[in-house]
PDB file of C-alpha atoms in Angstrom:
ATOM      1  CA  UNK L   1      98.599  52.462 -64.927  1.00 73.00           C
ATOM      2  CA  UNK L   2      97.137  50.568 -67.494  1.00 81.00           C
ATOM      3  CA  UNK L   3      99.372  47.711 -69.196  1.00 90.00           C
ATOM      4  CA  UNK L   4      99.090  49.405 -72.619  1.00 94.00           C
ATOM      5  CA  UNK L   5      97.815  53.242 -73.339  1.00 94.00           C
ATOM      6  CA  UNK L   6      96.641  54.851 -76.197  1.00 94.00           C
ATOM      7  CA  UNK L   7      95.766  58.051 -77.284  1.00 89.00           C
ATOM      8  CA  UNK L   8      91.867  57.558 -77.579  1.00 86.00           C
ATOM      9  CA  UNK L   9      91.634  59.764 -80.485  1.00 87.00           C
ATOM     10  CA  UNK L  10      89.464  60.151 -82.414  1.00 93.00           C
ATOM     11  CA  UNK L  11      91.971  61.573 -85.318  1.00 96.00           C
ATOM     12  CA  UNK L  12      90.081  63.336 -87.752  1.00 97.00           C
ATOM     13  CA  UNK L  13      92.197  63.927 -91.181  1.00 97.00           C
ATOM     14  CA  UNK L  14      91.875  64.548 -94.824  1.00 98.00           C
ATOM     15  CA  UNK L  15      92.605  62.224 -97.369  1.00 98.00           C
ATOM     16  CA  UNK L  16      95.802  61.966 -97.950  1.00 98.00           C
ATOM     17  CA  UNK L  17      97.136  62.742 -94.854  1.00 98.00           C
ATOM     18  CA  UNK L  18      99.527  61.250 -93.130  1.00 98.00           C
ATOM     19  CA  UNK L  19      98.833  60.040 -89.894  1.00 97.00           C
ATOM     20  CA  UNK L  20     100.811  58.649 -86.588  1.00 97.00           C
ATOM     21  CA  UNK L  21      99.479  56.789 -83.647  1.00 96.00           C
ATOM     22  CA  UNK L  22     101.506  55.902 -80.333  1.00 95.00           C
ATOM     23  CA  UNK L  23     100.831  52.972 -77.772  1.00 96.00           C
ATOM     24  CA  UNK L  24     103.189  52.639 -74.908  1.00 96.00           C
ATOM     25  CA  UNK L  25     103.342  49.346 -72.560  1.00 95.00           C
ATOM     26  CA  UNK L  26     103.728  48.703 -69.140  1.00 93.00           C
ATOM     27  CA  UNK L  27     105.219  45.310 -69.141  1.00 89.00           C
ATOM     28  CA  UNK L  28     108.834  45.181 -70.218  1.00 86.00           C
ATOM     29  CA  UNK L  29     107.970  40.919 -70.564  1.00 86.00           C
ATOM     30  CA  UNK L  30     105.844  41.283 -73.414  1.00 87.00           C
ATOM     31  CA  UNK L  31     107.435  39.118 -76.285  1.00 85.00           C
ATOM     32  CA  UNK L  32     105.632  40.176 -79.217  1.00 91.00           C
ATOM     33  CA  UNK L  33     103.387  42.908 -80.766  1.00 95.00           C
ATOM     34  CA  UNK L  34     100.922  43.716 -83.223  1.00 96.00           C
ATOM     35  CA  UNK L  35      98.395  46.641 -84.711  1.00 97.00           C
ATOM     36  CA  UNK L  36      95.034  45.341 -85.463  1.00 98.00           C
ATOM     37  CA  UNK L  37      92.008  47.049 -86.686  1.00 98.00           C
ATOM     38  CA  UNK L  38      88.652  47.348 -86.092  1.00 97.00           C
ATOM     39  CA  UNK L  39      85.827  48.604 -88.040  1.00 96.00           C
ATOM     40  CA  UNK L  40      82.413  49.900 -86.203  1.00 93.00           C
ATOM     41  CA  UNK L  41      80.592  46.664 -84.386  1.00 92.00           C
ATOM     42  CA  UNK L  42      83.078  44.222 -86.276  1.00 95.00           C
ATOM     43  CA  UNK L  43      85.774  42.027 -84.978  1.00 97.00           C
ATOM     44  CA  UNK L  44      88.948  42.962 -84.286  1.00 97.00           C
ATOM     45  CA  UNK L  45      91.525  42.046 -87.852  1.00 97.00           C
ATOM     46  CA  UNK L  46      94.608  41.928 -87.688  1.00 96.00           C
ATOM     47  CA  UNK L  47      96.680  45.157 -89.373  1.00 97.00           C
ATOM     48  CA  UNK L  48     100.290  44.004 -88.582  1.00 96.00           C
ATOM     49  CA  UNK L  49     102.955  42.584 -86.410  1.00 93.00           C
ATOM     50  CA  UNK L  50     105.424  44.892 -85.238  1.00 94.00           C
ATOM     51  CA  UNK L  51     109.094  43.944 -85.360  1.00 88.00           C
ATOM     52  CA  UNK L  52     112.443  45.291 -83.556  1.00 87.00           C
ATOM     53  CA  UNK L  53     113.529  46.435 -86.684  1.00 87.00           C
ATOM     54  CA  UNK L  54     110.767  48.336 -87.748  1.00 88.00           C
ATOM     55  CA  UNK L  55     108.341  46.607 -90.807  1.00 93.00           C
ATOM     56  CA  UNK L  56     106.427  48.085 -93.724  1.00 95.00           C
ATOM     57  CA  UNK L  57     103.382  46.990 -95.473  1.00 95.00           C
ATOM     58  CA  UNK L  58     102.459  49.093 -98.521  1.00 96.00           C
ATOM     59  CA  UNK L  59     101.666  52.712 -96.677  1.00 98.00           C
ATOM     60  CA  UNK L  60     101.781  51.244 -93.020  1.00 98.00           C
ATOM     61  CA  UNK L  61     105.026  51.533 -91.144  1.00 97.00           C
ATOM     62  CA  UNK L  62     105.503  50.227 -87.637  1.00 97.00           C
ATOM     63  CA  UNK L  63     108.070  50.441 -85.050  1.00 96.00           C
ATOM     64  CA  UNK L  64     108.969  49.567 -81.939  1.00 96.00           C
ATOM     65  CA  UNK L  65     111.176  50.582 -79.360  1.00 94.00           C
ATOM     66  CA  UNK L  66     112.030  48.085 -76.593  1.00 93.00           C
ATOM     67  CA  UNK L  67     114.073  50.468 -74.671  1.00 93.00           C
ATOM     68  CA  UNK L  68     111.162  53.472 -73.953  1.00 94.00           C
ATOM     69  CA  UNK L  69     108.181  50.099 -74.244  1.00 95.00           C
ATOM     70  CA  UNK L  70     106.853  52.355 -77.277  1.00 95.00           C
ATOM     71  CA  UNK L  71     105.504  51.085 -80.341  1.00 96.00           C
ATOM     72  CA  UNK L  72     104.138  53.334 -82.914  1.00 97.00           C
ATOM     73  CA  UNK L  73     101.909  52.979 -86.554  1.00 97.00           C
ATOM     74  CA  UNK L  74     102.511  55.211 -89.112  1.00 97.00           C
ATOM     75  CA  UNK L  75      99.251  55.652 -91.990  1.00 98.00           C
ATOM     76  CA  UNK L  76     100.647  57.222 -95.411  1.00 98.00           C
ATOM     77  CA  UNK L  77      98.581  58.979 -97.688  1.00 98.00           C
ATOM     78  CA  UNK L  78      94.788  57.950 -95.536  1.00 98.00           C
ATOM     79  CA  UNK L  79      92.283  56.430 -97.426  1.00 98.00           C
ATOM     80  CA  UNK L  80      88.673  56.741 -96.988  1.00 98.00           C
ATOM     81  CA  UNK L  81      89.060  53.110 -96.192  1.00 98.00           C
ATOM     82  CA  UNK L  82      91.577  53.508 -93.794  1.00 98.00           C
ATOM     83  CA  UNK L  83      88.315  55.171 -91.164  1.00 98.00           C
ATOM     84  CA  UNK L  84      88.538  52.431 -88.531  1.00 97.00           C
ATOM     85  CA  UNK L  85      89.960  52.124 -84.388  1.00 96.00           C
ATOM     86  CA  UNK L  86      93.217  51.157 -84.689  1.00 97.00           C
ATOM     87  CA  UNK L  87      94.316  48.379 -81.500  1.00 97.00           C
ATOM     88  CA  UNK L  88      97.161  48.541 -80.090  1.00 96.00           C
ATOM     89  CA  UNK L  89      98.580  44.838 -78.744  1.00 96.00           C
ATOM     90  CA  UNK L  90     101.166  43.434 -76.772  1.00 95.00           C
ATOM     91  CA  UNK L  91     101.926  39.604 -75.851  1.00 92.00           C
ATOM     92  CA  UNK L  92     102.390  38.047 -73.021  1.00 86.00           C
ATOM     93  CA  UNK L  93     103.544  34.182 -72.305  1.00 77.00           C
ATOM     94  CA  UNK L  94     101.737  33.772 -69.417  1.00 73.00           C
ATOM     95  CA  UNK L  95     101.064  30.479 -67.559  1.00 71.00           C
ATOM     96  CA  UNK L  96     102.332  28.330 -70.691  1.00 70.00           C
ATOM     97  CA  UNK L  97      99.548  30.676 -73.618  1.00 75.00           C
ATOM     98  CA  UNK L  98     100.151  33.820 -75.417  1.00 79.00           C
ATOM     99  CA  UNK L  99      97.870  36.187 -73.626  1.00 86.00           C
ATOM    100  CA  UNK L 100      97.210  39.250 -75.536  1.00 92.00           C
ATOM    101  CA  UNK L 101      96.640  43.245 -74.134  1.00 92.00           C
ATOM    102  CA  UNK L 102      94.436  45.031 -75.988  1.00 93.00           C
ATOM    103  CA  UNK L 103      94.460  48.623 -75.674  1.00 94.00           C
ATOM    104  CA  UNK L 104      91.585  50.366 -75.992  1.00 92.00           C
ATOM    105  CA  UNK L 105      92.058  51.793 -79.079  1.00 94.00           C
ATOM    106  CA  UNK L 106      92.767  54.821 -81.093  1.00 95.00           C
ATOM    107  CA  UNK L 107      89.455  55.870 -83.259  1.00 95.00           C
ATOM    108  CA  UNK L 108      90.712  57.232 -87.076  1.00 97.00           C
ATOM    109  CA  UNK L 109      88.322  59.344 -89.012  1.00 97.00           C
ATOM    110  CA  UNK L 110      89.172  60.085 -92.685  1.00 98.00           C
ATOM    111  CA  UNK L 111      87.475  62.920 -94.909  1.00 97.00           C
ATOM    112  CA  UNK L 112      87.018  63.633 -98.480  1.00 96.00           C
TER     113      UNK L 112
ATOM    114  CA  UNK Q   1      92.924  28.341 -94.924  1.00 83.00           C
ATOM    115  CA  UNK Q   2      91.439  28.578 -91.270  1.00 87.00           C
ATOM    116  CA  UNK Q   3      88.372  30.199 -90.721  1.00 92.00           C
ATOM    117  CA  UNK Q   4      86.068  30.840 -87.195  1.00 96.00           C
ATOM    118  CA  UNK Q   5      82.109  30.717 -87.020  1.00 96.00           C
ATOM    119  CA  UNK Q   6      80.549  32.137 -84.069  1.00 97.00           C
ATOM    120  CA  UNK Q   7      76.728  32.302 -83.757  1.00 94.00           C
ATOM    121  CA  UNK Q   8      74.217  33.218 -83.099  1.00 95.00           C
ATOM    122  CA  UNK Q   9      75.232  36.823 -84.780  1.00 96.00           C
ATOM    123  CA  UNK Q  10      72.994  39.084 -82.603  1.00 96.00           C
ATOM    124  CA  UNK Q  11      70.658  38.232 -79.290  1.00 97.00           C
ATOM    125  CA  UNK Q  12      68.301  39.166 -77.141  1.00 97.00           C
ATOM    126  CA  UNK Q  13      68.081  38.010 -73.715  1.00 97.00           C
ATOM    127  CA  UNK Q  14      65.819  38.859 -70.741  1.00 98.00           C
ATOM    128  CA  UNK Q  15      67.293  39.118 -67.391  1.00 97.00           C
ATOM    129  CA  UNK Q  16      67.363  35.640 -65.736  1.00 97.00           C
ATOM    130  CA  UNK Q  17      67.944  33.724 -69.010  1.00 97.00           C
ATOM    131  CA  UNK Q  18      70.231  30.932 -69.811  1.00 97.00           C
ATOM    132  CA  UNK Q  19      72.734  31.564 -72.483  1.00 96.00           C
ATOM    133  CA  UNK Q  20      74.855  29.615 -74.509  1.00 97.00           C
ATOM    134  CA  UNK Q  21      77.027  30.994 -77.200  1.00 97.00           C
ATOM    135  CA  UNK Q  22      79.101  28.688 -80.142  1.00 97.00           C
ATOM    136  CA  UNK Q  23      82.145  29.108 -81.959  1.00 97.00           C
ATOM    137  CA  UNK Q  24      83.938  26.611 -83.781  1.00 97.00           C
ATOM    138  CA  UNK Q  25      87.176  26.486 -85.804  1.00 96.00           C
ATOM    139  CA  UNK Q  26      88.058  25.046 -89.613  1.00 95.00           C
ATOM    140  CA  UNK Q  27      91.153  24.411 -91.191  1.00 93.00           C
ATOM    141  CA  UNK Q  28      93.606  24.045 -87.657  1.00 90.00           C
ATOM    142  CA  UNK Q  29      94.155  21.483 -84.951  1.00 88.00           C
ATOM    143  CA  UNK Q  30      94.889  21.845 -81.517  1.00 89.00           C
ATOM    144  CA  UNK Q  31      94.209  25.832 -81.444  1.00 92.00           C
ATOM    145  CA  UNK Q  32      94.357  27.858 -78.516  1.00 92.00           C
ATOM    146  CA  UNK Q  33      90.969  29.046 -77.959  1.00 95.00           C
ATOM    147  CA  UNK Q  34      89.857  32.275 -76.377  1.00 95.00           C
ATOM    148  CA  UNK Q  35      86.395  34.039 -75.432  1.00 96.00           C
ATOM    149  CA  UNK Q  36      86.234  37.991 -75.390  1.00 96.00           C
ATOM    150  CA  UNK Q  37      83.306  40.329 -74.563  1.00 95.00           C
ATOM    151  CA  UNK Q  38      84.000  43.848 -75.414  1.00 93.00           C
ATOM    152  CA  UNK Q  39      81.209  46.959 -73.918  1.00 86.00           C
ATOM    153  CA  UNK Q  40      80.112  48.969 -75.779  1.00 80.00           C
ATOM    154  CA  UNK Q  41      82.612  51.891 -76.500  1.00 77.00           C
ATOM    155  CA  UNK Q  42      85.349  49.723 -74.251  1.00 81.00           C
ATOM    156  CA  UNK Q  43      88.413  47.654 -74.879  1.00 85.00           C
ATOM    157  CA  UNK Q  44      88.801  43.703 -75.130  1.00 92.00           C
ATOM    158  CA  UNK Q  45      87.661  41.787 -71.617  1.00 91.00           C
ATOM    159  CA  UNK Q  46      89.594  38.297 -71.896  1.00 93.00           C
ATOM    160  CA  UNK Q  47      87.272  35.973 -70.121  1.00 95.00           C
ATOM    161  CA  UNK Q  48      88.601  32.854 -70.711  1.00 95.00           C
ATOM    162  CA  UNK Q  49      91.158  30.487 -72.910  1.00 93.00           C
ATOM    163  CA  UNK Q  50      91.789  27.582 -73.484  1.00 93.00           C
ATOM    164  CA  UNK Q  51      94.593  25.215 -74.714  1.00 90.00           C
ATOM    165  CA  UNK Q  52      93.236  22.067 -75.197  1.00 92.00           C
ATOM    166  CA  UNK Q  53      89.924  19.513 -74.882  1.00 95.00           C
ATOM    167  CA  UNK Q  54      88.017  20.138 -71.353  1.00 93.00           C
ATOM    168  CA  UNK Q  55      91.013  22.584 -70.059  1.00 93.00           C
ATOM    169  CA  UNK Q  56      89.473  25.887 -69.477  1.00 94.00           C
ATOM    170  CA  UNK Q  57      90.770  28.905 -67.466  1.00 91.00           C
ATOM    171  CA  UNK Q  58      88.693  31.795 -66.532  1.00 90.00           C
ATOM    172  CA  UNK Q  59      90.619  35.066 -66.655  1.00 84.00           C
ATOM    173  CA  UNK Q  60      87.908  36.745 -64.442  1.00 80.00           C
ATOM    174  CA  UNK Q  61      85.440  35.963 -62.274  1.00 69.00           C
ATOM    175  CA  UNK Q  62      81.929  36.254 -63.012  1.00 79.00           C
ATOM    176  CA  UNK Q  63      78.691  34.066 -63.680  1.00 89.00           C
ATOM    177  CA  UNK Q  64      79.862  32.834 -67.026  1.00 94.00           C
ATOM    178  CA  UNK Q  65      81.343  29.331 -67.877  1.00 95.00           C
ATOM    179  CA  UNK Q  66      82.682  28.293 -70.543  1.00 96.00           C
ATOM    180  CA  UNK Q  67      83.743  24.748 -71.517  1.00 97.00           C
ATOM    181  CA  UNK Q  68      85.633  22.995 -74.863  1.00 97.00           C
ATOM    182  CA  UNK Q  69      84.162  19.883 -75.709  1.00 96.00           C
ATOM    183  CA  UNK Q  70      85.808  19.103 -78.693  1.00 95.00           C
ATOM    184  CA  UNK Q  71      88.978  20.118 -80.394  1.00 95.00           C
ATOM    185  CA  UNK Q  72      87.727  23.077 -82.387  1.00 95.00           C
ATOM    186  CA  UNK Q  73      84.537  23.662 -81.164  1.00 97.00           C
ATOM    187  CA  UNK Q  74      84.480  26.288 -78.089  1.00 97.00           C
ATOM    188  CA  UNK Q  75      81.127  26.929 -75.850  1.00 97.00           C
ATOM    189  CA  UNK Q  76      80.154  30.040 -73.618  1.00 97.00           C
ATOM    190  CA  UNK Q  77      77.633  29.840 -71.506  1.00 97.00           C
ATOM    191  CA  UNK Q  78      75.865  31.282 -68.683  1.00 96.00           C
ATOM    192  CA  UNK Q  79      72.629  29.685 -66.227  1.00 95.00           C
ATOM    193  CA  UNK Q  80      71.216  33.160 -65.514  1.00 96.00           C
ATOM    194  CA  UNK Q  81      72.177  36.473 -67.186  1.00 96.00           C
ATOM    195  CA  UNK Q  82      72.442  39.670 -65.965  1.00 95.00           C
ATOM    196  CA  UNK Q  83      71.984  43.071 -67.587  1.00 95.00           C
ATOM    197  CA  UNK Q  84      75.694  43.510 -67.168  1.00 92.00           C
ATOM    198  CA  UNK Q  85      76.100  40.958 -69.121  1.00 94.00           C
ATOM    199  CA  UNK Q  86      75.237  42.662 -72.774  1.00 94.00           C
ATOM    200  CA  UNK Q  87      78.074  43.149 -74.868  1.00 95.00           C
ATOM    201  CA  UNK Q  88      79.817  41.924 -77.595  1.00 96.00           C
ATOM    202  CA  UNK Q  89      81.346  38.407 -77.492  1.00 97.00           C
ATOM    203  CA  UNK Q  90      84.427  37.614 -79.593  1.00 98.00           C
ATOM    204  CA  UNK Q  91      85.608  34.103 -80.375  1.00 98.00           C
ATOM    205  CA  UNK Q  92      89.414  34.230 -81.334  1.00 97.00           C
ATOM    206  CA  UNK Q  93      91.801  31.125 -82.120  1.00 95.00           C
ATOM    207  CA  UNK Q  94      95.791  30.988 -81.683  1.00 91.00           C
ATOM    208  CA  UNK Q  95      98.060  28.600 -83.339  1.00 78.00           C
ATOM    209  CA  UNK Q  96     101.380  30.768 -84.075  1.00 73.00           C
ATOM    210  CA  UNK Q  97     104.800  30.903 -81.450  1.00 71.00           C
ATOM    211  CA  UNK Q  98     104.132  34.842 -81.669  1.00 78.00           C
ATOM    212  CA  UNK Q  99     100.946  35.042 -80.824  1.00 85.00           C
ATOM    213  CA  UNK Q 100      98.918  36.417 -83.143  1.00 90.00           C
ATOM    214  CA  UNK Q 101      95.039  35.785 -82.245  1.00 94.00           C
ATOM    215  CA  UNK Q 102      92.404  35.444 -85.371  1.00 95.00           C
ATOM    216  CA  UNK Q 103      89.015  36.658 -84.368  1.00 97.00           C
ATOM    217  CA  UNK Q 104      85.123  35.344 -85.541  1.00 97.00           C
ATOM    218  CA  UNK Q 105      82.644  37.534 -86.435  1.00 97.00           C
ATOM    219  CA  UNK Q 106      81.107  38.325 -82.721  1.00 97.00           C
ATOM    220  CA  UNK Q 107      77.676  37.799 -81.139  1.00 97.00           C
ATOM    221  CA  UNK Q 108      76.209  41.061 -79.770  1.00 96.00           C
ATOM    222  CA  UNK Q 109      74.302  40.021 -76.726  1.00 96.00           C
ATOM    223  CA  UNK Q 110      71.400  42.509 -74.984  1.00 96.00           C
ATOM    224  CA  UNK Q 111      70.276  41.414 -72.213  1.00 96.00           C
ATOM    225  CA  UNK Q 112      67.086  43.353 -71.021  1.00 96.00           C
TER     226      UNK Q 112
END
């Protein structure tokens, strides 16, 4: 099983759409969690951390849910912009340094 | 603010070839400091990190080395490269208790 899974996509929606992505984890360790982004042959940026009680920034709402090791990102009315892979990450303390998973990513594709 | 070079920003390498790779940090002290290759179409590889001068741990093993020979400045080399080797390289830099990793721009590597 791989430590974190994502739906590989690609998720191909109008503008304006709303749009949901899911990520589940394997280790029930992991101490913190984030979204990042990544735009075609760029470097990874990071979207968002993801908080216990849920967090919001402008049209991007993410949760998380300890219990089921489920974290989700929710994309409110898609931009054009918004056409990235969308990284799904979970951190470890490990040996004394945060070591981050990376999932492999869930591919968004937003159309006029 | 902090910011992360990495260069050179695209290579290509014949099969055999040394290889060394730079990235260096501004605006923090003491990061943790971690080298990446992604395939192409494929999730982050960590290869290795690091959390101080001359302390390097390899997450993998393989016929690339990497050492830190100054507080910001991280190196990635390799004596002989192999095809497998081609990918892209990601620099990334730590400093936060959550986590969090800040990436550089990447050097896409070809080896032929």
């Amino acid at each position: 099983r791989k430590e974190v899974e994502q739906d590989p996509g690609p998720f191909n929606v109008p503008e304006g759409a709303t749009v949901a992505f899911n990520c589940t984890y394997s280790n029930s360790a992991s101490q913190s969690f984030f979204w990042y982004r990544q735009d075609c042959r760029k470097e990874p940026k990071l979207l968002m951390s993801v908080y216990s009680s849920g967090n919001e920034d402008g049209r991007f709402t993410a949760q998380l849910n300890r219990a089921s090791q489920y974290i989700s990102l929710l994309i409110r009315d898609s931009k054009l912009s918004d056409s990235a892979t969308y990284l799904c990450v979970v951190n470890l303390l490990s040996g004394g340094y945060n070591k981050l998973i990376f999932g492999a990513g869930t591919r968004l594709a937003v159309h006029p | 603010s902090q910011t992360i070079h990495q260069w050179p920003a695209t290579l290509v390498q014949p099969v055999g070839s040394p290889l060394s790779l730079e990235c260096t940090v501004e605006g923090t002290s003491n990061p943790n400091l971690y080298w990446y290759r992604q395939a192409a179409g494929r999730g982050l590889q960590l290869l290795f990190y690091s959390v101080g001068i001359g302390q390097i741990s390899s997450e993998v093993p393989q016929n690339l080395s990497a050492s830190r020979p100054q507080d910001r400045q991280f190196i990635l080399s390799s004596k002989k490269l192999l095809l497998s080797d081609s990918g892209f390289y990601l620099c990334a830099w730590s400093g936060t208790f959550r986590g969090e990793q800040f990436f550089g721009p990447g050097t896409r590597l070809t080896v032929l």
